[in-house]
mmCIF file of C-alpha atoms and ligand atoms in Angstrom:
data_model
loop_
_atom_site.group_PDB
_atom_site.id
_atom_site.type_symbol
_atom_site.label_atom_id
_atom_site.label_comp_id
_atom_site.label_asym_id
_atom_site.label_seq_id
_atom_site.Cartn_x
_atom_site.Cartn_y
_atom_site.Cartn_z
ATOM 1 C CA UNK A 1 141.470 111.345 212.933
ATOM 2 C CA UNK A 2 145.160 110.757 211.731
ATOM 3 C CA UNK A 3 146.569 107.844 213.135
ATOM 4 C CA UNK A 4 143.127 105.736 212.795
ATOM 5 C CA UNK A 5 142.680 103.346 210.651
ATOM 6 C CA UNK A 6 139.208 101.642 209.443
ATOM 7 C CA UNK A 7 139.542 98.121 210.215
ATOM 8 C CA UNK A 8 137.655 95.759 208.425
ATOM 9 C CA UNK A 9 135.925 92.477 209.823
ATOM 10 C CA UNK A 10 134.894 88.915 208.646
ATOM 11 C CA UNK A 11 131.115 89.422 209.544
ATOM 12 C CA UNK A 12 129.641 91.809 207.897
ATOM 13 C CA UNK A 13 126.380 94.343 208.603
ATOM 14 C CA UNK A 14 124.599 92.136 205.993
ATOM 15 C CA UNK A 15 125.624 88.588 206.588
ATOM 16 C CA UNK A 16 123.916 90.047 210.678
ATOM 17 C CA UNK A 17 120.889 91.181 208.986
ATOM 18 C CA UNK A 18 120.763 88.011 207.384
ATOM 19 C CA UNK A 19 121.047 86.277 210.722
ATOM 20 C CA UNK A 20 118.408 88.284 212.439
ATOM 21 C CA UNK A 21 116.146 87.194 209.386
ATOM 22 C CA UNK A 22 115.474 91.155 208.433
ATOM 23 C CA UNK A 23 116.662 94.591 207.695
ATOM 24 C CA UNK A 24 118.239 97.298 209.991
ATOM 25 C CA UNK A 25 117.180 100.875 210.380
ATOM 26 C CA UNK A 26 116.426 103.458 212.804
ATOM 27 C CA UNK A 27 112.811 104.880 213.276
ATOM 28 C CA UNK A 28 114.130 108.243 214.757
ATOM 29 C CA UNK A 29 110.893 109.863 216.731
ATOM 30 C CA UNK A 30 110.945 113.259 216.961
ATOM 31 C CA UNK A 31 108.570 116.166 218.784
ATOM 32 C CA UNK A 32 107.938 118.135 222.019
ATOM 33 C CA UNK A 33 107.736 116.480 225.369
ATOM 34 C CA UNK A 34 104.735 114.902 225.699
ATOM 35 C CA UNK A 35 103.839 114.708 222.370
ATOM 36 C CA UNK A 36 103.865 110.823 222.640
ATOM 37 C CA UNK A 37 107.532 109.812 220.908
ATOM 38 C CA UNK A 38 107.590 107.173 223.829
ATOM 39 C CA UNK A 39 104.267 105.568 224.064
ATOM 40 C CA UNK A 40 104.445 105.239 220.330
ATOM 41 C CA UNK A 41 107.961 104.443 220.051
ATOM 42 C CA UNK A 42 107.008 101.345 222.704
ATOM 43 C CA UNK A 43 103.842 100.296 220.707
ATOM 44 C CA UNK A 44 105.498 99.573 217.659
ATOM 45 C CA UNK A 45 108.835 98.106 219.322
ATOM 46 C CA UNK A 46 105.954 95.466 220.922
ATOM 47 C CA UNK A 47 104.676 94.962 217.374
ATOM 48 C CA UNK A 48 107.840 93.998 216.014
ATOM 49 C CA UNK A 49 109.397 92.210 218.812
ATOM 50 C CA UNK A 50 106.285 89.691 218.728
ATOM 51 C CA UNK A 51 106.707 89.216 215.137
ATOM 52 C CA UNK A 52 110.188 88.078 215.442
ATOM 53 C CA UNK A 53 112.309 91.414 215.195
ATOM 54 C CA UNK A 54 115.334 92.733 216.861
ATOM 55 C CA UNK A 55 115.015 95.688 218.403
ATOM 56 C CA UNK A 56 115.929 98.428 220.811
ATOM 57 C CA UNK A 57 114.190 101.716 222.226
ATOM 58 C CA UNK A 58 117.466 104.676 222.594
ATOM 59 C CA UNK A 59 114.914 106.887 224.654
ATOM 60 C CA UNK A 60 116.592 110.443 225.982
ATOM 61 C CA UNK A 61 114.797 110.023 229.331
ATOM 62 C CA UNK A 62 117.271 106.958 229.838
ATOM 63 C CA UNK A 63 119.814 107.643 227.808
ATOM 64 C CA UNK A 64 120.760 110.703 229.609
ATOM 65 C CA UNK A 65 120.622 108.945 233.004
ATOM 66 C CA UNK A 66 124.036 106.509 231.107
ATOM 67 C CA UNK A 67 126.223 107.789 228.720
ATOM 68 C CA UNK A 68 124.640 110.968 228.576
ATOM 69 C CA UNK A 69 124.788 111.822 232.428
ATOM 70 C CA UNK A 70 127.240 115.038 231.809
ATOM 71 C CA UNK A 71 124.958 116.354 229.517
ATOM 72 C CA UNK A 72 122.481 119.200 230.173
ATOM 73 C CA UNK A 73 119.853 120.936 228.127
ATOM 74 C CA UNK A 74 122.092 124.122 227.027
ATOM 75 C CA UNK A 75 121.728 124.361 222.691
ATOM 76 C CA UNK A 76 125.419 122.545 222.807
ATOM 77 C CA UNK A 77 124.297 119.864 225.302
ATOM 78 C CA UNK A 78 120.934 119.039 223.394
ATOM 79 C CA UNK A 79 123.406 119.077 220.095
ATOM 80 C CA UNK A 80 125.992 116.600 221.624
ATOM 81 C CA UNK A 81 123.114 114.288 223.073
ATOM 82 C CA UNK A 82 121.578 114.019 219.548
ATOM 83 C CA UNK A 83 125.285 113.262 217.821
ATOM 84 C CA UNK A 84 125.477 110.705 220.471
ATOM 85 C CA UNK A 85 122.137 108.626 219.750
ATOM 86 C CA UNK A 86 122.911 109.125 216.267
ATOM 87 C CA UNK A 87 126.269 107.570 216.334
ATOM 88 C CA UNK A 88 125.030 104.442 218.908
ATOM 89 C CA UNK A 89 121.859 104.178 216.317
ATOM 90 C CA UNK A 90 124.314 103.985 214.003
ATOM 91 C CA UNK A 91 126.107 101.010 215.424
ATOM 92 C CA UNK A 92 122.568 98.826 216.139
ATOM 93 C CA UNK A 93 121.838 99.431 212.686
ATOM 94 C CA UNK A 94 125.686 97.752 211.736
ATOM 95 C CA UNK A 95 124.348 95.172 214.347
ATOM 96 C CA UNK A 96 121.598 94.337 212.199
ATOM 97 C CA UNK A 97 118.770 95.482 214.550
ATOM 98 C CA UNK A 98 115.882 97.616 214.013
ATOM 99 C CA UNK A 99 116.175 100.551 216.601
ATOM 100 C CA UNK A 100 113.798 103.400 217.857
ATOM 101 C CA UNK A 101 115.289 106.420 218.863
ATOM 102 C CA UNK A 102 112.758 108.674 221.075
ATOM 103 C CA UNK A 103 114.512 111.878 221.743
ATOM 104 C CA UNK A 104 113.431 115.733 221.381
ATOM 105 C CA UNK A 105 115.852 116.196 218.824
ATOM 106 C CA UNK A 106 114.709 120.287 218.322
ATOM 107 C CA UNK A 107 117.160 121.042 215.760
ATOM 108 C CA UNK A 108 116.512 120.398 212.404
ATOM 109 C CA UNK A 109 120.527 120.186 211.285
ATOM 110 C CA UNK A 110 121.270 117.892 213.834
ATOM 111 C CA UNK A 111 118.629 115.009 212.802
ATOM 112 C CA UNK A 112 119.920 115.597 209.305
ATOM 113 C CA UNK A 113 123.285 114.439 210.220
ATOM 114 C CA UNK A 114 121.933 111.954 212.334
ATOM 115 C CA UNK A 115 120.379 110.742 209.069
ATOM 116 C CA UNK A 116 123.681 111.098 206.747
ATOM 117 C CA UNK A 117 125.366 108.961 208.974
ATOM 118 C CA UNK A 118 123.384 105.752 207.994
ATOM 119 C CA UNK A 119 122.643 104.619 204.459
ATOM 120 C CA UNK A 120 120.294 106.313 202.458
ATOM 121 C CA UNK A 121 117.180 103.961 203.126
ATOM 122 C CA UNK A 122 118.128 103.438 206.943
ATOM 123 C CA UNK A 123 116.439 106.316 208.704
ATOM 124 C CA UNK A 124 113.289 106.704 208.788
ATOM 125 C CA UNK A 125 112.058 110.591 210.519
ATOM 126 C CA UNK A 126 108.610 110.311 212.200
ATOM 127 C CA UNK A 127 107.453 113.660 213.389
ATOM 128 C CA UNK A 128 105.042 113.080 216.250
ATOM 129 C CA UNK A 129 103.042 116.408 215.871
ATOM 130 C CA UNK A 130 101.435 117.870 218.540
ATOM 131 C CA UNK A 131 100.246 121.280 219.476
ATOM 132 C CA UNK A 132 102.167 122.460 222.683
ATOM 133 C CA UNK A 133 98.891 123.557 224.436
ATOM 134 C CA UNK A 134 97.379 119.941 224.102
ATOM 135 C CA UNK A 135 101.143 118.329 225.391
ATOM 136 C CA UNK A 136 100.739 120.583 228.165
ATOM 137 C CA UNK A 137 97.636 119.323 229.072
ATOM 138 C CA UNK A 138 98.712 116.083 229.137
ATOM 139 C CA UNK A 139 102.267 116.678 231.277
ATOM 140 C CA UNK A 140 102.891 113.287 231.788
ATOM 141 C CA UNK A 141 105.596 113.941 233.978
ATOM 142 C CA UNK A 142 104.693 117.170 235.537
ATOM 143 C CA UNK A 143 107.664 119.270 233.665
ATOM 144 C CA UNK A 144 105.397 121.646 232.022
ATOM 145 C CA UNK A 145 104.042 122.937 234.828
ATOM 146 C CA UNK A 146 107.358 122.758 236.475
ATOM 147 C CA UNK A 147 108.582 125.101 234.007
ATOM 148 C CA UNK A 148 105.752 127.614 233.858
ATOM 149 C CA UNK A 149 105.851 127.898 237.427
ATOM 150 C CA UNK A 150 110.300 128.823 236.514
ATOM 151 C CA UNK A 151 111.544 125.798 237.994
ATOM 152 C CA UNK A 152 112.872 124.376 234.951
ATOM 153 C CA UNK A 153 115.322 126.795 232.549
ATOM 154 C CA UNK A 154 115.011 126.406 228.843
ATOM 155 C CA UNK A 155 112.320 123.777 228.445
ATOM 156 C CA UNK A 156 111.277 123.088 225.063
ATOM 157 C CA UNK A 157 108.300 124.746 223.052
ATOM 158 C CA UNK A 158 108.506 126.846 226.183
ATOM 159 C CA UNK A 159 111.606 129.097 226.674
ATOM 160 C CA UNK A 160 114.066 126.380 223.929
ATOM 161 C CA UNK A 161 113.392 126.465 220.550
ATOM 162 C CA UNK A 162 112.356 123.201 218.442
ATOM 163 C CA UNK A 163 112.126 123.310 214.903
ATOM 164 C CA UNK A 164 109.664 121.136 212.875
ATOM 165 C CA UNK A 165 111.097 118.553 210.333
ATOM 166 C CA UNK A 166 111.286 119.524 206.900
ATOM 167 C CA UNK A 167 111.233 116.861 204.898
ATOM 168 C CA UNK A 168 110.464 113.573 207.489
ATOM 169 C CA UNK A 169 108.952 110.309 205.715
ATOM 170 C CA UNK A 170 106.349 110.795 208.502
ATOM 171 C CA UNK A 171 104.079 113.027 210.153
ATOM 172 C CA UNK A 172 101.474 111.797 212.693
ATOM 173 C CA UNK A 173 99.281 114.121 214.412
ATOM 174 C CA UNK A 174 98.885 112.858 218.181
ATOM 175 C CA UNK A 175 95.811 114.615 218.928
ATOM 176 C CA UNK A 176 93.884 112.883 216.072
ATOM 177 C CA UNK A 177 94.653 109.773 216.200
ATOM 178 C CA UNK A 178 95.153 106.993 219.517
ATOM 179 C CA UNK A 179 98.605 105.612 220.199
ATOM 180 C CA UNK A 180 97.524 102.234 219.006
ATOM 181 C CA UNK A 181 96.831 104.389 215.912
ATOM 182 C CA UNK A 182 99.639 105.867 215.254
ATOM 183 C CA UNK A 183 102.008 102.656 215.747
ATOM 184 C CA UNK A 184 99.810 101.195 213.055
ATOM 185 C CA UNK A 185 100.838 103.862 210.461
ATOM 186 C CA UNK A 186 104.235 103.183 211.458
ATOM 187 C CA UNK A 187 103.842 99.664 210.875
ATOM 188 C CA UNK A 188 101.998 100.037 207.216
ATOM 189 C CA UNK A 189 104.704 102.292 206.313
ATOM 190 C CA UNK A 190 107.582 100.046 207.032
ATOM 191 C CA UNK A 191 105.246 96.757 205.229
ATOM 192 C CA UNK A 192 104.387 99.312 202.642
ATOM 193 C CA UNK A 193 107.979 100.227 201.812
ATOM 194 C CA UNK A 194 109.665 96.871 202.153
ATOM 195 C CA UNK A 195 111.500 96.944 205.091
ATOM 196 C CA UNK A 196 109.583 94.684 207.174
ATOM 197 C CA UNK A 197 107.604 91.586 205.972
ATOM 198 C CA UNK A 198 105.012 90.768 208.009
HETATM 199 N N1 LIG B 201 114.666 121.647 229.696
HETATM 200 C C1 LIG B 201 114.126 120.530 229.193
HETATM 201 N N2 LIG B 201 113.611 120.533 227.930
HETATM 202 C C2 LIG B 201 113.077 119.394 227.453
HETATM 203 N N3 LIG B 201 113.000 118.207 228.108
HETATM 204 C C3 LIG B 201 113.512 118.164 229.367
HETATM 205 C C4 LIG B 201 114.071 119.312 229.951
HETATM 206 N N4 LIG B 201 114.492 118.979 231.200
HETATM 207 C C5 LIG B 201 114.210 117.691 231.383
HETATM 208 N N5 LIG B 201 113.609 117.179 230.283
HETATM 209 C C6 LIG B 201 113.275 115.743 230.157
HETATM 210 O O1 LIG B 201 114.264 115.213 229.274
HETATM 211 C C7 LIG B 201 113.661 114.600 228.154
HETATM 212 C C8 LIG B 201 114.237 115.181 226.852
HETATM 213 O O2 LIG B 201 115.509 114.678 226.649
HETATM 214 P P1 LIG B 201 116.037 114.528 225.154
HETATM 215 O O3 LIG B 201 117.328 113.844 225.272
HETATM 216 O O4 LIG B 201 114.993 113.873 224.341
HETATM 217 O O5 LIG B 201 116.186 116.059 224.698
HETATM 218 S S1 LIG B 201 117.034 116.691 223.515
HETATM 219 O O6 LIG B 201 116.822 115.866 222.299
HETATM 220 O O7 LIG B 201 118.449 116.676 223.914
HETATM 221 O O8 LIG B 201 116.526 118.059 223.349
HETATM 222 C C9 LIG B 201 112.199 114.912 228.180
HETATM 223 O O9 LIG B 201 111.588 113.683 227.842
HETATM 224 P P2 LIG B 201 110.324 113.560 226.864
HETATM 225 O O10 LIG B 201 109.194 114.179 227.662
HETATM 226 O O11 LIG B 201 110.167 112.078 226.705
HETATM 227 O O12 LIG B 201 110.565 114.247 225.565
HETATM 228 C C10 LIG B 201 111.941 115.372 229.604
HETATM 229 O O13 LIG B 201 111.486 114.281 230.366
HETATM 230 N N1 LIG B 202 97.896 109.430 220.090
HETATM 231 C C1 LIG B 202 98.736 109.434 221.135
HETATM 232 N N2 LIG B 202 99.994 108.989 220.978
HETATM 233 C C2 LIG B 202 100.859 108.975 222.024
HETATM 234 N N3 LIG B 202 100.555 109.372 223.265
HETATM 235 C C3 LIG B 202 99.310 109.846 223.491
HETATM 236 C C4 LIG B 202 98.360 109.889 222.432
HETATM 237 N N4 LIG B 202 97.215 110.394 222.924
HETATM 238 C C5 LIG B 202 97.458 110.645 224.245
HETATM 239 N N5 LIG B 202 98.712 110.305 224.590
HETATM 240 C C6 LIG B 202 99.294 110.446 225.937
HETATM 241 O O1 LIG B 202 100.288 111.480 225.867
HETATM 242 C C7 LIG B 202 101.385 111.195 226.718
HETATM 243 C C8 LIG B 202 102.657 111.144 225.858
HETATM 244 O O2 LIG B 202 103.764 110.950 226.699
HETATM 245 P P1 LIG B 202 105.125 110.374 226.177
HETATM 246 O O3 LIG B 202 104.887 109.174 225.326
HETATM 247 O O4 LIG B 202 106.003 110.216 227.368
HETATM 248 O O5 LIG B 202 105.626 111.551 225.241
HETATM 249 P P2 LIG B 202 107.123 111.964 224.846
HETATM 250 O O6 LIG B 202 107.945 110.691 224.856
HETATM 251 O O7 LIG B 202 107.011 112.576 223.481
HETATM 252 O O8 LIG B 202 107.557 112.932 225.894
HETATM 253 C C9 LIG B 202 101.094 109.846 227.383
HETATM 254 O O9 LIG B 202 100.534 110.095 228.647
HETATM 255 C C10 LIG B 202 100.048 109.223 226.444
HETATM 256 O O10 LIG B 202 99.187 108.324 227.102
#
């Protein structure tokens, strides 16, 4: 860090939030595979995009095929992924546009410094709860079984820890509630609490 300087630029994060005609934040999805982070996390991004929003989805899946690609799914890789989404969240918010982040993110002390690294009213946790029998059930992708049957090492809720969120400004339960559902809490929430007008 010595040697670096912060340099400081005409256009500012606000004078871009006034151009996109709203507020930036991150909606940071967390919860086990499966447990529906990106079919909710795609929902809402419709709901906003349609009603004139700036936005963009920072989903693991894809993230770790780019800028991610020499990262694996040791406790130090899962840590360095998270720091990474945090820090690019970080610069959409700067951009003045809304993003989702849908990543695992197991560790509760990494998703709190995701969240000190953007203003206080700029992150927004939403746990997507979900028992791990019911996202096995589901297996969209076919990794649960994959890792039951030993083919996958360290898969989370499995044989990799993940730690529920303290203190998130959201909990939805999956199970009891459809996707369409859930993106509608998400939507009240952000109406409710100002940062979205709709
Ligand atoms: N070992 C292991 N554990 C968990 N998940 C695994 C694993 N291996 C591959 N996958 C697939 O990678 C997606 C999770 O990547 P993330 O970047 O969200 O994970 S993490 O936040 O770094 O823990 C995850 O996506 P989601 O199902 O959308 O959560 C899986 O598709
Ligand atoms: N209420 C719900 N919310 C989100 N997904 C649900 C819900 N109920 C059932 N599902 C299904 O569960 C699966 C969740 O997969 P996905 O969104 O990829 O989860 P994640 O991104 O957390 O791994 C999808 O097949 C989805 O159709």
């Amino acid at each position: 860090m010595e040697n670096l300087y912060n340099h400081h630029f005409h256009i500012s994060k606000r004078s871009r939030q006034e151009l996109h005609g709203h507020n930036s934040f991150v909606l940071w999805f967390t919860g086990l595979s499966g447990s529906g982070k990106s079919t909710i996390a795609n929902l809402v991004e419709k709901k906003l995009h349609v009603s004139g929003h700036s936005t963009y989805i920072l989903d693991g899946d894809n993230i770790r095929k780019g800028i991610n690609n020499n990262l694996d799914f040791t406790e130090e890789d899962r840590k360095e992924n998270v720091r990474r989404v945090a820090e690019i969240s970080k610069l959409f918010v700067d951009a003045g546009i809304i993003v989702l982040t849908s990543v695992i993110s197991p560790f509760q002390a990494d998703r709190e410094s995701a969240r000190k690294k953007v203003e206080n009213n700029e992150f927004i946790e939403i746990y997507i709860k979900c028992p791990i029998e019911e996202c096995e059930k589901r297996d969209p992708k076919g990794l649960y079984k994959k890792a039951r049957s030993g083919l996958i090492n360290g898969f989370t809720g499995i044989n990799s820890p993940y730690e529920e969120p303290l203190n998130p400004e959201l909990t939805i339960n999956s199970m009891k509630r459809t996707p369409e559902e859930c993106a509608e809490v998400i939507i009240n929430y952000l109406k409710d609490n100002q940062y979205i007008r709709l």
